[in-house]
XYZ file of C-alpha atoms in Angstrom:
153
model
C 0.001 -0.034 -0.221
C 1.486 3.353 -1.017
C 1.450 6.471 0.743
C -0.987 8.159 -0.870
C -3.319 5.315 -0.664
C -2.973 4.962 2.985
C -3.630 8.774 3.645
C -7.032 8.418 1.455
C -8.194 5.391 3.351
C -7.445 7.287 6.462
C -9.437 10.140 5.227
C -12.370 8.064 4.266
C -12.251 6.104 7.162
C -12.907 9.444 9.084
C -15.289 10.687 7.070
C -13.286 13.869 6.011
C -13.251 15.291 2.591
C -9.990 16.326 0.882
C -11.202 20.513 1.853
C -11.374 18.948 5.514
C -8.390 17.810 5.977
C -6.474 20.563 4.119
C -8.389 22.920 6.427
C -7.162 21.032 9.599
C -3.530 21.041 8.398
C -3.299 24.000 6.786
C -2.350 23.250 3.355
C -4.492 23.455 -0.302
C -7.283 20.425 -1.025
C -4.514 20.810 -4.397
C -1.965 19.229 -2.050
C -4.217 16.686 -0.471
C -5.175 15.613 -4.214
C -1.290 15.184 -5.074
C -0.595 13.408 -2.158
C -3.448 10.756 -2.489
C -2.576 10.522 -6.134
C 1.324 9.548 -5.397
C 2.176 12.405 -7.440
C 3.736 14.587 -4.877
C 5.313 13.042 -1.063
C 4.284 15.252 1.832
C 7.297 16.895 3.479
C 7.897 15.958 7.574
C 5.966 18.631 9.084
C 3.106 18.184 6.946
C 2.978 14.661 7.489
C 3.369 15.000 11.239
C 0.690 17.204 10.839
C -1.550 14.527 8.886
C -0.820 12.132 12.037
C -2.224 14.635 14.461
C -5.100 15.134 12.297
C -5.426 10.848 12.082
C -4.862 10.206 15.346
C -1.667 7.668 14.283
C 1.876 7.373 14.530
C 4.085 8.546 12.070
C 5.149 4.505 11.794
C 1.579 3.839 11.127
C 1.478 6.557 8.464
C 4.476 5.353 6.273
C 5.019 1.845 6.775
C 2.932 -1.104 7.396
C 5.107 -1.912 10.897
C 3.656 -5.467 11.226
C 4.502 -6.448 7.498
C 8.045 -5.123 7.692
C 8.625 -7.077 11.350
C 7.286 -10.296 9.749
C 9.275 -9.904 6.327
C 12.792 -9.407 8.711
C 11.394 -12.409 10.508
C 11.202 -14.365 7.675
C 14.562 -13.104 6.205
C 16.282 -13.987 9.180
C 15.036 -17.405 9.365
C 15.860 -18.026 5.515
C 19.587 -16.979 6.438
C 19.557 -18.792 9.270
C 18.308 -21.816 7.259
C 20.565 -21.583 4.716
C 23.605 -21.185 7.426
C 22.681 -24.232 8.936
C 22.522 -26.098 5.588
C 25.867 -24.744 4.478
C 27.527 -25.713 7.667
C 25.927 -29.219 7.573
C 26.963 -29.669 4.039
C 30.260 -28.365 4.762
C 30.829 -31.180 7.850
C 29.227 -34.300 5.104
C 32.272 -33.208 2.873
C 34.620 -33.088 5.533
C 33.664 -36.315 6.903
C 33.319 -38.040 3.350
C 37.088 -36.819 2.284
C 38.129 -38.128 5.044
C 36.771 -41.245 5.225
C 37.282 -42.332 1.390
C 41.146 -41.643 2.101
C 41.150 -45.493 3.160
C 39.793 -47.162 -0.361
C 42.328 -44.006 -1.976
C 45.448 -45.778 -0.213
C 44.464 -49.161 -0.754
C 43.823 -48.538 -4.256
C 47.452 -46.514 -4.686
C 48.866 -49.703 -2.961
C 47.279 -52.567 -5.178
C 48.420 -50.216 -8.402
C 51.785 -48.825 -7.029
C 52.508 -51.390 -4.730
C 53.184 -48.897 -2.311
C 51.661 -46.593 -0.438
C 51.399 -43.645 1.988
C 51.289 -44.509 5.643
C 48.681 -42.031 6.916
C 45.699 -41.779 4.545
C 45.068 -37.831 5.654
C 48.072 -37.340 2.851
C 46.015 -38.552 0.608
C 43.723 -34.948 1.362
C 46.669 -32.923 0.215
C 46.367 -34.536 -3.053
C 43.877 -33.588 -5.985
C 40.698 -33.799 -5.764
C 40.252 -34.381 -2.387
C 42.288 -31.260 -1.679
C 39.415 -29.534 -3.377
C 36.677 -30.993 -1.708
C 38.237 -30.148 1.619
C 38.614 -26.934 0.423
C 35.123 -26.252 -0.477
C 33.844 -28.374 2.849
C 36.125 -25.836 4.629
C 34.763 -22.950 3.144
C 31.143 -23.912 3.187
C 31.466 -24.342 6.869
C 33.214 -21.109 7.103
C 30.472 -19.315 5.281
C 27.519 -20.748 7.539
C 29.304 -19.506 10.606
C 29.972 -15.933 9.364
C 25.843 -16.257 8.600
C 25.406 -16.771 11.622
C 27.467 -14.615 13.868
C 25.985 -11.611 11.416
C 22.865 -12.545 11.970
C 23.445 -12.074 15.723
C 25.249 -8.903 15.659
C 22.609 -7.086 13.531
C 20.100 -8.165 16.823
């Protein structure tokens, strides 16, 4: 709902004409008409006068407080869900990277007749190093999103 629609709705709800409102706040009827058509936005002084005329707060006139709060809450939940998903996927990829090193070690032994003593060495070898890097990056991104959300509160 635009500001002009809110002004028109409040005026009609109180049974006032544009002329009545213009007299109450000392502006022309044409100014009220332009505001209601969203051709011009009232200045701060006139916004305050409109609030007094209609008996509402500036927040009620200029914004949909409930809708704004709901949008912020929904956005926060969405960010939190994506952060948690990022961390979970990162953890799964990390575990998968570590678990898959043993079969790689066994394959290396069968093919080459020798292998590294420590399976974790294979995490430094392509493509597991890329998977491990991506998994750590996902975990860090998730943590950063959660921390950013907590700092905003």
